[in-house]
Amino acid sequence: MILLLGATGYIGEAFAAELKRRHENFLTLSRRQVDYSRFDFLLKFLREQRPAFVINSAGYTGKPNVDACELDKAGTLLGNVLLPQTIAHACAEAGVPWGHVSSGCIFAGAKIAIGGTVRTEKDMNKPEWRAYVEQKSPSVLGFNENDTPNFSFRAQPCSFYSGTKALGEEAMAGIGQSYVWRLRIPFDEVDNKRNYLSKVQRYAKVYDNVNSISHRADFVKACLDTWLLRAPFGIYNVTNPGFVTTRHVVEQIEKFLKPARNFEFWLNDGEFYQVAAKTPRSNCVMDVSKLLSVGVKIRGVEEALEDSLKNWKPE
C-alpha cells in the first residue's frame, strides 16, 4: 500500500489520479485525520498501517503566487522545511522509503558550454545568451542534481519560497531512503488557476523568460516510475526534456487556442519587478539526464506543450 500526503493539492490530485489509473492500492491522509506534521503522530500511523511507500506532495507554495510566502514566512518554513524533515525522520524510524515533491525553483539561469568550458549564467535574457536560446543551441545546458542551488538562502537574492525549498532538501538529506522529485512550473490541458498555461492567458502583461517546465501528469508518472523501477534513491529533476521561452508559449497559445486578446510583455525585469512582483523569480533550465538514465520515459517539452493546447479544456 502507498500512503499519499497532500492529496487535495494540485500535484497531489494528479498523484491520486495516476495511482487509480494504475490500480495501485493507496491511502490518502489529511491533517484533519492525523496531524502528520507531528513526528509522534505520523510515526504511530506508519507503524499501524505499514505502507510500502510514502509520497509527500504537501508543502507551502503561496497563493496566488510566491509573493504570498513573503507575508507568511513561518507557514512557508513549516510547510517546506520542517514538514519534509519530520516525514524523513518518521519514515526512517519506521523503515519506510518515501518520495518528496521539491522544486527546480532553487536555480536561476542555465549553464553555457563555450570553448571547452562550462559557465553559469543567471540571466538568459541577456542578448548574447538569448541568441543561444532562440537557436535551441546544444551549448545551453540545464542544471543537474550535482549542482549546488544558486537561488537559495545561501546564494541570494532569492524568494523566500525558493530559499525554503532548498533548505528543505538540506534538512532531509541523509535521513532514511528517499527520492527528491524536483517539479518545475506545472502545466497540462485542464484550465486551472495553478496551471502555467492558464496563468499566461490571464496575465495582464506577460513576463518573458527561459524555463524548463513539467507537465503535471507526466511528472507524477515519472515520479512513480522511479519507485516502481526501484531506481536508486536520491534527487531527480523531473521536467519535460528541453526548455521554452514565454514568448514561444504565447505563440503556441495563439496558434491553437486563438484567444480574443493581444498579449503584451513587460519591457524588462526592471518594469516587471517595479509593478508586478514583490520578490525575485526563478527562471531556469533543468537537466533530466539522470531521470532518463534509470529507465524513466517522459515526453519532450514541445510535444507535451502542443498536446496540452490541442486538448485544452476551458474552465
PDB file of C-alpha atoms in Angstrom:
ATOM      1  CA  MET A   1       0.000   0.000   0.000  1.00  0.00           C
ATOM      2  CA  ILE A   2       1.166   3.538  -0.821  1.00  0.00           C
ATOM      3  CA  LEU A   3       0.428   6.437   1.516  1.00  0.00           C
ATOM      4  CA  LEU A   4      -0.220   9.785  -0.203  1.00  0.00           C
ATOM      5  CA  LEU A   5       0.113  13.025   1.764  1.00  0.00           C
ATOM      6  CA  GLY A   6      -1.238  16.279   0.341  1.00  0.00           C
ATOM      7  CA  ALA A   7      -3.752  14.514  -1.915  1.00  0.00           C
ATOM      8  CA  THR A   8      -6.035  17.557  -2.253  1.00  0.00           C
ATOM      9  CA  GLY A   9      -3.329  19.822  -3.708  1.00  0.00           C
ATOM     10  CA  TYR A  10      -2.684  20.494  -7.381  1.00  0.00           C
ATOM     11  CA  ILE A  11       0.062  17.872  -7.624  1.00  0.00           C
ATOM     12  CA  GLY A  12      -1.489  15.573  -5.028  1.00  0.00           C
ATOM     13  CA  GLU A  13      -4.657  15.273  -7.126  1.00  0.00           C
ATOM     14  CA  ALA A  14      -2.555  14.184 -10.093  1.00  0.00           C
ATOM     15  CA  PHE A  15      -0.784  11.550  -7.972  1.00  0.00           C
ATOM     16  CA  ALA A  16      -4.162  10.196  -6.805  1.00  0.00           C
ATOM     17  CA  ALA A  17      -5.481  10.048 -10.375  1.00  0.00           C
ATOM     18  CA  GLU A  18      -2.400   8.212 -11.632  1.00  0.00           C
ATOM     19  CA  LEU A  19      -2.417   5.748  -8.741  1.00  0.00           C
ATOM     20  CA  LYS A  20      -6.075   4.970  -9.530  1.00  0.00           C
ATOM     21  CA  ARG A  21      -5.253   4.579 -13.228  1.00  0.00           C
ATOM     22  CA  ARG A  22      -2.539   2.076 -12.337  1.00  0.00           C
ATOM     23  CA  HIS A  23      -4.865   0.227  -9.928  1.00  0.00           C
ATOM     24  CA  GLU A  24      -2.363   0.763  -7.137  1.00  0.00           C
ATOM     25  CA  ASN A  25      -3.547   0.216  -3.585  1.00  0.00           C
ATOM     26  CA  PHE A  26      -3.143   3.578  -1.876  1.00  0.00           C
ATOM     27  CA  LEU A  27      -4.396   5.565   1.079  1.00  0.00           C
ATOM     28  CA  THR A  28      -4.688   9.335   1.442  1.00  0.00           C
ATOM     29  CA  LEU A  29      -4.199  11.107   4.746  1.00  0.00           C
ATOM     30  CA  SER A  30      -5.246  14.637   5.652  1.00  0.00           C
ATOM     31  CA  ARG A  31      -4.021  16.629   8.617  1.00  0.00           C
ATOM     32  CA  ARG A  32      -7.583  16.657   9.939  1.00  0.00           C
ATOM     33  CA  GLN A  33      -7.382  12.884  10.219  1.00  0.00           C
ATOM     34  CA  VAL A  34      -3.836  12.751  11.564  1.00  0.00           C
ATOM     35  CA  ASP A  35      -1.568  15.754  12.017  1.00  0.00           C
ATOM     36  CA  TYR A  36       1.342  14.277  10.088  1.00  0.00           C
ATOM     37  CA  SER A  37       3.418  17.393  10.736  1.00  0.00           C
ATOM     38  CA  ARG A  38       3.833  15.879  14.233  1.00  0.00           C
ATOM     39  CA  PHE A  39       6.575  13.248  14.336  1.00  0.00           C
ATOM     40  CA  ASP A  40       4.926  11.133  17.028  1.00  0.00           C
ATOM     41  CA  PHE A  41       1.525  11.107  15.302  1.00  0.00           C
ATOM     42  CA  LEU A  42       2.986  10.214  11.910  1.00  0.00           C
ATOM     43  CA  LEU A  43       5.289   7.518  13.281  1.00  0.00           C
ATOM     44  CA  LYS A  44       2.381   5.870  15.113  1.00  0.00           C
ATOM     45  CA  PHE A  45       0.311   5.909  11.923  1.00  0.00           C
ATOM     46  CA  LEU A  46       3.149   4.430   9.847  1.00  0.00           C
ATOM     47  CA  ARG A  47       3.713   1.631  12.343  1.00  0.00           C
ATOM     48  CA  GLU A  48       0.000   0.813  12.387  1.00  0.00           C
ATOM     49  CA  GLN A  49      -0.641   0.980   8.634  1.00  0.00           C
ATOM     50  CA  ARG A  50       2.784  -0.211   7.440  1.00  0.00           C
ATOM     51  CA  PRO A  51       2.751   1.345   3.943  1.00  0.00           C
ATOM     52  CA  ALA A  52       5.314   0.120   1.420  1.00  0.00           C
ATOM     53  CA  PHE A  53       5.989   3.677   0.254  1.00  0.00           C
ATOM     54  CA  VAL A  54       5.034   7.245   1.216  1.00  0.00           C
ATOM     55  CA  ILE A  55       4.524  10.162  -1.185  1.00  0.00           C
ATOM     56  CA  ASN A  56       4.647  13.707   0.153  1.00  0.00           C
ATOM     57  CA  SER A  57       3.064  16.224  -2.195  1.00  0.00           C
ATOM     58  CA  ALA A  58       2.198  18.627   0.627  1.00  0.00           C
ATOM     59  CA  GLY A  59       4.022  21.919   1.025  1.00  0.00           C
ATOM     60  CA  TYR A  60       3.548  25.675   1.037  1.00  0.00           C
ATOM     61  CA  THR A  61       3.549  27.358  -2.383  1.00  0.00           C
ATOM     62  CA  GLY A  62       1.779  30.624  -1.651  1.00  0.00           C
ATOM     63  CA  LYS A  63      -1.426  31.754  -3.340  1.00  0.00           C
ATOM     64  CA  PRO A  64      -1.851  33.211  -5.872  1.00  0.00           C
ATOM     65  CA  ASN A  65       1.959  33.119  -6.229  1.00  0.00           C
ATOM     66  CA  VAL A  66       5.237  33.046  -4.314  1.00  0.00           C
ATOM     67  CA  ASP A  67       4.833  36.675  -3.233  1.00  0.00           C
ATOM     68  CA  ALA A  68       2.414  35.351  -0.592  1.00  0.00           C
ATOM     69  CA  CYS A  69       5.264  33.412   1.017  1.00  0.00           C
ATOM     70  CA  GLU A  70       6.953  36.702   1.869  1.00  0.00           C
ATOM     71  CA  LEU A  71       3.919  37.529   4.031  1.00  0.00           C
ATOM     72  CA  ASP A  72       3.757  34.167   5.820  1.00  0.00           C
ATOM     73  CA  LYS A  73       7.347  33.157   6.407  1.00  0.00           C
ATOM     74  CA  ALA A  74       6.511  30.977   9.398  1.00  0.00           C
ATOM     75  CA  GLY A  75       3.971  28.974   7.392  1.00  0.00           C
ATOM     76  CA  THR A  76       6.401  28.657   4.495  1.00  0.00           C
ATOM     77  CA  LEU A  77       9.152  27.343   6.782  1.00  0.00           C
ATOM     78  CA  LEU A  78       6.783  24.875   8.420  1.00  0.00           C
ATOM     79  CA  GLY A  79       5.477  23.544   5.103  1.00  0.00           C
ATOM     80  CA  ASN A  80       8.707  23.411   3.122  1.00  0.00           C
ATOM     81  CA  VAL A  81      11.424  22.719   5.704  1.00  0.00           C
ATOM     82  CA  LEU A  82      10.079  21.286   8.937  1.00  0.00           C
ATOM     83  CA  LEU A  83       7.435  19.069   7.315  1.00  0.00           C
ATOM     84  CA  PRO A  84       9.788  17.153   4.973  1.00  0.00           C
ATOM     85  CA  GLN A  85      12.328  16.832   7.773  1.00  0.00           C
ATOM     86  CA  THR A  86       9.653  15.404  10.079  1.00  0.00           C
ATOM     87  CA  ILE A  87       8.448  12.964   7.425  1.00  0.00           C
ATOM     88  CA  ALA A  88      12.035  11.917   6.726  1.00  0.00           C
ATOM     89  CA  HIS A  89      12.685  11.096  10.388  1.00  0.00           C
ATOM     90  CA  ALA A  90       9.359   9.285  10.833  1.00  0.00           C
ATOM     91  CA  CYS A  91       9.821   7.201   7.674  1.00  0.00           C
ATOM     92  CA  ALA A  92      13.403   6.365   8.652  1.00  0.00           C
ATOM     93  CA  GLU A  93      12.312   5.276  12.118  1.00  0.00           C
ATOM     94  CA  ALA A  94       9.515   3.137  10.643  1.00  0.00           C
ATOM     95  CA  GLY A  95      11.756   1.738   7.889  1.00  0.00           C
ATOM     96  CA  VAL A  96       9.555   3.103   5.091  1.00  0.00           C
ATOM     97  CA  PRO A  97      11.008   4.566   1.856  1.00  0.00           C
ATOM     98  CA  TRP A  98       9.379   7.732   0.583  1.00  0.00           C
ATOM     99  CA  GLY A  99       9.327  10.408  -2.103  1.00  0.00           C
ATOM    100  CA  HIS A 100       9.135  14.173  -1.681  1.00  0.00           C
ATOM    101  CA  VAL A 101       7.966  16.776  -4.199  1.00  0.00           C
ATOM    102  CA  SER A 102      10.571  19.530  -4.231  1.00  0.00           C
ATOM    103  CA  SER A 103      11.162  22.299  -6.763  1.00  0.00           C
ATOM    104  CA  GLY A 104      13.537  23.358  -9.510  1.00  0.00           C
ATOM    105  CA  CYS A 105      12.948  26.941  -8.361  1.00  0.00           C
ATOM    106  CA  ILE A 106      16.157  26.691  -6.347  1.00  0.00           C
ATOM    107  CA  PHE A 107      18.106  27.505  -9.518  1.00  0.00           C
ATOM    108  CA  ALA A 108      18.376  30.559 -11.760  1.00  0.00           C
ATOM    109  CA  GLY A 109      19.543  30.684 -15.371  1.00  0.00           C
ATOM    110  CA  ALA A 110      21.403  27.897 -17.151  1.00  0.00           C
ATOM    111  CA  LYS A 111      24.867  26.594 -17.864  1.00  0.00           C
ATOM    112  CA  ILE A 112      26.581  27.556 -21.114  1.00  0.00           C
ATOM    113  CA  ALA A 113      29.229  25.381 -22.762  1.00  0.00           C
ATOM    114  CA  ILE A 114      31.666  27.552 -24.719  1.00  0.00           C
ATOM    115  CA  GLY A 115      35.169  26.746 -25.915  1.00  0.00           C
ATOM    116  CA  GLY A 116      35.519  23.622 -23.816  1.00  0.00           C
ATOM    117  CA  THR A 117      34.435  25.304 -20.586  1.00  0.00           C
ATOM    118  CA  VAL A 118      31.068  25.491 -18.849  1.00  0.00           C
ATOM    119  CA  ARG A 119      29.922  28.665 -17.137  1.00  0.00           C
ATOM    120  CA  THR A 120      26.761  29.502 -15.209  1.00  0.00           C
ATOM    121  CA  GLU A 121      24.695  32.441 -16.405  1.00  0.00           C
ATOM    122  CA  LYS A 122      21.831  33.564 -14.184  1.00  0.00           C
ATOM    123  CA  ASP A 123      20.166  35.860 -16.727  1.00  0.00           C
ATOM    124  CA  MET A 124      19.386  34.099 -20.002  1.00  0.00           C
ATOM    125  CA  ASN A 125      17.593  37.194 -21.280  1.00  0.00           C
ATOM    126  CA  LYS A 126      20.885  38.950 -21.935  1.00  0.00           C
ATOM    127  CA  PRO A 127      21.140  39.356 -25.731  1.00  0.00           C
ATOM    128  CA  GLU A 128      24.331  37.307 -26.043  1.00  0.00           C
ATOM    129  CA  TRP A 129      22.711  34.330 -24.263  1.00  0.00           C
ATOM    130  CA  ARG A 130      19.190  34.771 -25.590  1.00  0.00           C
ATOM    131  CA  ALA A 131      20.541  34.114 -29.074  1.00  0.00           C
ATOM    132  CA  TYR A 132      21.668  30.655 -27.938  1.00  0.00           C
ATOM    133  CA  VAL A 133      18.187  30.047 -26.530  1.00  0.00           C
ATOM    134  CA  GLU A 134      16.366  31.050 -29.705  1.00  0.00           C
ATOM    135  CA  GLN A 135      18.608  28.735 -31.721  1.00  0.00           C
ATOM    136  CA  LYS A 136      17.969  25.864 -29.277  1.00  0.00           C
ATOM    137  CA  SER A 137      21.732  25.588 -29.123  1.00  0.00           C
ATOM    138  CA  PRO A 138      23.178  22.421 -27.549  1.00  0.00           C
ATOM    139  CA  SER A 139      25.508  24.821 -25.717  1.00  0.00           C
ATOM    140  CA  VAL A 140      22.610  25.641 -23.367  1.00  0.00           C
ATOM    141  CA  LEU A 141      22.837  23.087 -20.578  1.00  0.00           C
ATOM    142  CA  GLY A 142      20.497  22.537 -17.667  1.00  0.00           C
ATOM    143  CA  PHE A 143      21.393  22.289 -14.003  1.00  0.00           C
ATOM    144  CA  ASN A 144      21.840  18.702 -12.855  1.00  0.00           C
ATOM    145  CA  GLU A 145      21.408  17.016  -9.492  1.00  0.00           C
ATOM    146  CA  ASN A 146      25.062  17.513  -8.572  1.00  0.00           C
ATOM    147  CA  ASP A 147      24.900  21.286  -8.974  1.00  0.00           C
ATOM    148  CA  THR A 148      24.619  23.456  -5.885  1.00  0.00           C
ATOM    149  CA  PRO A 149      21.423  25.581  -5.869  1.00  0.00           C
ATOM    150  CA  ASN A 150      22.195  29.149  -6.925  1.00  0.00           C
ATOM    151  CA  PHE A 151      18.825  30.652  -5.991  1.00  0.00           C
ATOM    152  CA  SER A 152      18.630  29.954  -2.261  1.00  0.00           C
ATOM    153  CA  PHE A 153      19.321  31.443   1.156  1.00  0.00           C
ATOM    154  CA  ARG A 154      22.962  30.505   0.573  1.00  0.00           C
ATOM    155  CA  ALA A 155      23.027  32.163  -2.871  1.00  0.00           C
ATOM    156  CA  GLN A 156      20.897  35.270  -2.679  1.00  0.00           C
ATOM    157  CA  PRO A 157      18.925  37.114  -3.874  1.00  0.00           C
ATOM    158  CA  CYS A 158      16.102  34.592  -3.921  1.00  0.00           C
ATOM    159  CA  SER A 159      12.443  34.402  -2.997  1.00  0.00           C
ATOM    160  CA  PHE A 160      11.613  33.153   0.479  1.00  0.00           C
ATOM    161  CA  TYR A 161       9.767  30.246  -1.157  1.00  0.00           C
ATOM    162  CA  SER A 162      12.836  29.127  -3.113  1.00  0.00           C
ATOM    163  CA  GLY A 163      15.021  29.554  -0.068  1.00  0.00           C
ATOM    164  CA  THR A 164      12.828  27.203   1.958  1.00  0.00           C
ATOM    165  CA  LYS A 165      12.624  24.600  -0.816  1.00  0.00           C
ATOM    166  CA  ALA A 166      16.425  24.435  -0.970  1.00  0.00           C
ATOM    167  CA  LEU A 167      16.645  24.347   2.815  1.00  0.00           C
ATOM    168  CA  GLY A 168      14.044  21.579   2.885  1.00  0.00           C
ATOM    169  CA  GLU A 169      16.258  19.403   0.692  1.00  0.00           C
ATOM    170  CA  GLU A 170      19.149  20.035   3.065  1.00  0.00           C
ATOM    171  CA  ALA A 171      17.008  19.249   6.109  1.00  0.00           C
ATOM    172  CA  MET A 172      16.041  15.772   4.859  1.00  0.00           C
ATOM    173  CA  ALA A 173      19.386  14.866   3.283  1.00  0.00           C
ATOM    174  CA  GLY A 174      20.926  11.639   4.555  1.00  0.00           C
ATOM    175  CA  ILE A 175      17.855  10.610   6.555  1.00  0.00           C
ATOM    176  CA  GLY A 176      16.466   7.213   5.584  1.00  0.00           C
ATOM    177  CA  GLN A 177      15.687   6.154   1.999  1.00  0.00           C
ATOM    178  CA  SER A 178      14.054   8.808  -0.135  1.00  0.00           C
ATOM    179  CA  TYR A 179      13.523  10.325  -3.542  1.00  0.00           C
ATOM    180  CA  VAL A 180      13.509  14.081  -4.045  1.00  0.00           C
ATOM    181  CA  TRP A 181      11.497  14.933  -7.168  1.00  0.00           C
ATOM    182  CA  ARG A 182      12.062  18.447  -8.463  1.00  0.00           C
ATOM    183  CA  LEU A 183       8.978  19.901 -10.120  1.00  0.00           C
ATOM    184  CA  ARG A 184       9.171  22.966 -12.342  1.00  0.00           C
ATOM    185  CA  ILE A 185       6.205  25.199 -13.369  1.00  0.00           C
ATOM    186  CA  PRO A 186       3.385  22.632 -13.706  1.00  0.00           C
ATOM    187  CA  PHE A 187       1.003  22.701 -16.669  1.00  0.00           C
ATOM    188  CA  ASP A 188      -1.429  20.462 -18.531  1.00  0.00           C
ATOM    189  CA  GLU A 189      -4.561  20.604 -20.687  1.00  0.00           C
ATOM    190  CA  VAL A 190      -7.012  21.448 -17.889  1.00  0.00           C
ATOM    191  CA  ASP A 191      -7.682  25.133 -17.218  1.00  0.00           C
ATOM    192  CA  ASN A 192      -6.820  25.820 -13.581  1.00  0.00           C
ATOM    193  CA  LYS A 193      -5.510  28.776 -11.609  1.00  0.00           C
ATOM    194  CA  ARG A 194      -2.395  26.693 -10.764  1.00  0.00           C
ATOM    195  CA  ASN A 195      -1.782  25.771 -14.414  1.00  0.00           C
ATOM    196  CA  TYR A 196       1.056  27.704 -16.069  1.00  0.00           C
ATOM    197  CA  LEU A 197      -0.843  27.870 -19.376  1.00  0.00           C
ATOM    198  CA  SER A 198      -3.883  29.323 -17.603  1.00  0.00           C
ATOM    199  CA  LYS A 199      -1.729  31.897 -15.825  1.00  0.00           C
ATOM    200  CA  VAL A 200      -0.104  33.056 -19.051  1.00  0.00           C
ATOM    201  CA  GLN A 201      -3.536  33.559 -20.631  1.00  0.00           C
ATOM    202  CA  ARG A 202      -4.790  35.605 -17.681  1.00  0.00           C
ATOM    203  CA  TYR A 203      -1.799  37.854 -17.039  1.00  0.00           C
ATOM    204  CA  ALA A 204      -2.425  41.488 -17.916  1.00  0.00           C
ATOM    205  CA  LYS A 205       1.168  41.516 -19.177  1.00  0.00           C
ATOM    206  CA  VAL A 206       3.457  38.548 -19.704  1.00  0.00           C
ATOM    207  CA  TYR A 207       6.926  38.143 -18.204  1.00  0.00           C
ATOM    208  CA  ASP A 208       9.212  36.652 -20.841  1.00  0.00           C
ATOM    209  CA  ASN A 209      11.972  34.308 -19.756  1.00  0.00           C
ATOM    210  CA  VAL A 210      13.534  30.880 -20.317  1.00  0.00           C
ATOM    211  CA  ASN A 211      12.404  27.819 -18.376  1.00  0.00           C
ATOM    212  CA  SER A 212      12.091  24.092 -18.114  1.00  0.00           C
ATOM    213  CA  ILE A 213       8.512  23.105 -17.257  1.00  0.00           C
ATOM    214  CA  SER A 214       6.702  19.981 -16.024  1.00  0.00           C
ATOM    215  CA  HIS A 215       3.521  18.518 -17.491  1.00  0.00           C
ATOM    216  CA  ARG A 216       1.526  17.547 -14.402  1.00  0.00           C
ATOM    217  CA  ALA A 217       0.557  14.005 -15.439  1.00  0.00           C
ATOM    218  CA  ASP A 218       3.993  13.338 -16.935  1.00  0.00           C
ATOM    219  CA  PHE A 219       5.564  14.481 -13.680  1.00  0.00           C
ATOM    220  CA  VAL A 220       3.631  12.143 -11.398  1.00  0.00           C
ATOM    221  CA  LYS A 221       4.067   9.213 -13.788  1.00  0.00           C
ATOM    222  CA  ALA A 222       7.821   9.751 -13.812  1.00  0.00           C
ATOM    223  CA  CYS A 223       7.945  10.074 -10.026  1.00  0.00           C
ATOM    224  CA  LEU A 224       6.012   6.838  -9.525  1.00  0.00           C
ATOM    225  CA  ASP A 225       8.202   5.108 -12.080  1.00  0.00           C
ATOM    226  CA  THR A 226      11.346   5.887 -10.097  1.00  0.00           C
ATOM    227  CA  TRP A 227       9.836   3.871  -7.255  1.00  0.00           C
ATOM    228  CA  LEU A 228       8.309   1.093  -9.380  1.00  0.00           C
ATOM    229  CA  LEU A 229      11.576   0.685 -11.303  1.00  0.00           C
ATOM    230  CA  ARG A 230      13.441   0.751  -7.980  1.00  0.00           C
ATOM    231  CA  ALA A 231      15.729   3.484  -9.236  1.00  0.00           C
ATOM    232  CA  PRO A 232      18.497   4.439  -6.811  1.00  0.00           C
ATOM    233  CA  PHE A 233      17.268   6.777  -4.077  1.00  0.00           C
ATOM    234  CA  GLY A 234      18.300  10.396  -4.404  1.00  0.00           C
ATOM    235  CA  ILE A 235      17.432  13.653  -6.156  1.00  0.00           C
ATOM    236  CA  TYR A 236      15.819  13.673  -9.609  1.00  0.00           C
ATOM    237  CA  ASN A 237      14.976  16.634 -11.807  1.00  0.00           C
ATOM    238  CA  VAL A 238      11.545  15.825 -13.246  1.00  0.00           C
ATOM    239  CA  THR A 239      10.722  18.172 -16.110  1.00  0.00           C
ATOM    240  CA  ASN A 240       9.842  17.513 -19.737  1.00  0.00           C
ATOM    241  CA  PRO A 241      13.200  17.423 -21.547  1.00  0.00           C
ATOM    242  CA  GLY A 242      14.106  20.744 -23.133  1.00  0.00           C
ATOM    243  CA  PHE A 243      13.119  24.318 -22.361  1.00  0.00           C
ATOM    244  CA  VAL A 244      10.765  27.029 -23.619  1.00  0.00           C
ATOM    245  CA  THR A 245      10.553  30.787 -23.669  1.00  0.00           C
ATOM    246  CA  THR A 246       7.386  32.514 -22.539  1.00  0.00           C
ATOM    247  CA  ARG A 247       7.132  34.146 -25.949  1.00  0.00           C
ATOM    248  CA  HIS A 248       7.099  30.717 -27.567  1.00  0.00           C
ATOM    249  CA  VAL A 249       4.386  29.556 -25.172  1.00  0.00           C
ATOM    250  CA  VAL A 250       2.314  32.603 -26.108  1.00  0.00           C
ATOM    251  CA  GLU A 251       2.827  31.851 -29.808  1.00  0.00           C
ATOM    252  CA  GLN A 252       1.575  28.299 -29.270  1.00  0.00           C
ATOM    253  CA  ILE A 253      -1.440  29.568 -27.295  1.00  0.00           C
ATOM    254  CA  GLU A 254      -2.268  31.935 -30.141  1.00  0.00           C
ATOM    255  CA  LYS A 255      -1.831  29.170 -32.709  1.00  0.00           C
ATOM    256  CA  PHE A 256      -4.021  26.553 -31.049  1.00  0.00           C
ATOM    257  CA  LEU A 257      -6.476  28.491 -28.866  1.00  0.00           C
ATOM    258  CA  LYS A 258      -6.781  31.715 -30.864  1.00  0.00           C
ATOM    259  CA  PRO A 259      -7.702  33.871 -27.839  1.00  0.00           C
ATOM    260  CA  ALA A 260      -9.546  37.134 -28.399  1.00  0.00           C
ATOM    261  CA  ARG A 261      -6.751  39.272 -26.996  1.00  0.00           C
ATOM    262  CA  ASN A 262      -3.351  40.658 -27.858  1.00  0.00           C
ATOM    263  CA  PHE A 263      -0.588  39.654 -25.476  1.00  0.00           C
ATOM    264  CA  GLU A 264       1.619  42.390 -24.076  1.00  0.00           C
ATOM    265  CA  PHE A 265       5.008  41.793 -22.473  1.00  0.00           C
ATOM    266  CA  TRP A 266       6.834  43.635 -19.713  1.00  0.00           C
ATOM    267  CA  LEU A 267       9.620  45.672 -21.249  1.00  0.00           C
ATOM    268  CA  ASN A 268      12.298  44.275 -18.931  1.00  0.00           C
ATOM    269  CA  ASP A 269      12.982  42.948 -15.443  1.00  0.00           C
ATOM    270  CA  GLY A 270      13.029  46.454 -14.041  1.00  0.00           C
ATOM    271  CA  GLU A 271       9.466  47.180 -15.109  1.00  0.00           C
ATOM    272  CA  PHE A 272       8.239  43.729 -14.055  1.00  0.00           C
ATOM    273  CA  TYR A 273       9.650  43.945 -10.536  1.00  0.00           C
ATOM    274  CA  GLN A 274       8.618  47.550 -10.085  1.00  0.00           C
ATOM    275  CA  VAL A 275       4.982  46.905 -10.980  1.00  0.00           C
ATOM    276  CA  ALA A 276       4.047  43.222 -10.834  1.00  0.00           C
ATOM    277  CA  ALA A 277       6.264  41.304  -8.400  1.00  0.00           C
ATOM    278  CA  LYS A 278       7.411  41.702  -4.817  1.00  0.00           C
ATOM    279  CA  THR A 279      10.144  39.045  -4.746  1.00  0.00           C
ATOM    280  CA  PRO A 280      12.706  37.645  -7.223  1.00  0.00           C
ATOM    281  CA  ARG A 281      11.506  34.903  -9.571  1.00  0.00           C
ATOM    282  CA  SER A 282      13.403  31.769 -10.512  1.00  0.00           C
ATOM    283  CA  ASN A 283      13.823  31.125 -14.235  1.00  0.00           C
ATOM    284  CA  CYS A 284      15.995  28.155 -15.103  1.00  0.00           C
ATOM    285  CA  VAL A 285      16.823  25.224 -17.352  1.00  0.00           C
ATOM    286  CA  MET A 286      16.977  21.738 -15.820  1.00  0.00           C
ATOM    287  CA  ASP A 287      18.893  18.645 -16.974  1.00  0.00           C
ATOM    288  CA  VAL A 288      16.883  15.396 -16.798  1.00  0.00           C
ATOM    289  CA  SER A 289      19.650  13.033 -17.952  1.00  0.00           C
ATOM    290  CA  LYS A 290      19.696  11.258 -14.583  1.00  0.00           C
ATOM    291  CA  LEU A 291      15.956  10.569 -14.737  1.00  0.00           C
ATOM    292  CA  LEU A 292      16.218   9.146 -18.259  1.00  0.00           C
ATOM    293  CA  SER A 293      19.276   7.076 -17.362  1.00  0.00           C
ATOM    294  CA  VAL A 294      17.304   4.957 -14.862  1.00  0.00           C
ATOM    295  CA  GLY A 295      14.748   3.972 -17.494  1.00  0.00           C
ATOM    296  CA  VAL A 296      12.029   6.553 -16.859  1.00  0.00           C
ATOM    297  CA  LYS A 297      10.321   7.742 -20.049  1.00  0.00           C
ATOM    298  CA  ILE A 298       8.947  11.271 -20.347  1.00  0.00           C
ATOM    299  CA  ARG A 299       7.862  13.339 -23.364  1.00  0.00           C
ATOM    300  CA  GLY A 300       9.834  16.267 -24.680  1.00  0.00           C
ATOM    301  CA  VAL A 301       8.569  19.689 -23.694  1.00  0.00           C
ATOM    302  CA  GLU A 302       7.381  20.665 -27.190  1.00  0.00           C
ATOM    303  CA  GLU A 303       5.257  17.526 -27.535  1.00  0.00           C
ATOM    304  CA  ALA A 304       3.749  17.962 -24.073  1.00  0.00           C
ATOM    305  CA  LEU A 305       3.014  21.658 -24.662  1.00  0.00           C
ATOM    306  CA  GLU A 306       1.405  21.117 -28.063  1.00  0.00           C
ATOM    307  CA  ASP A 307      -0.661  18.176 -26.824  1.00  0.00           C
ATOM    308  CA  SER A 308      -1.952  20.213 -23.876  1.00  0.00           C
ATOM    309  CA  LEU A 309      -3.108  23.058 -26.112  1.00  0.00           C
ATOM    310  CA  LYS A 310      -4.645  20.745 -28.727  1.00  0.00           C
ATOM    311  CA  ASN A 311      -6.716  19.129 -25.971  1.00  0.00           C
ATOM    312  CA  TRP A 312      -7.376  22.280 -23.943  1.00  0.00           C
ATOM    313  CA  LYS A 313     -10.340  22.057 -21.545  1.00  0.00           C
ATOM    314  CA  PRO A 314     -11.563  25.552 -20.598  1.00  0.00           C
ATOM    315  CA  GLU A 315     -12.737  26.214 -17.065  1.00  0.00           C
TER     316      GLU A 315
END
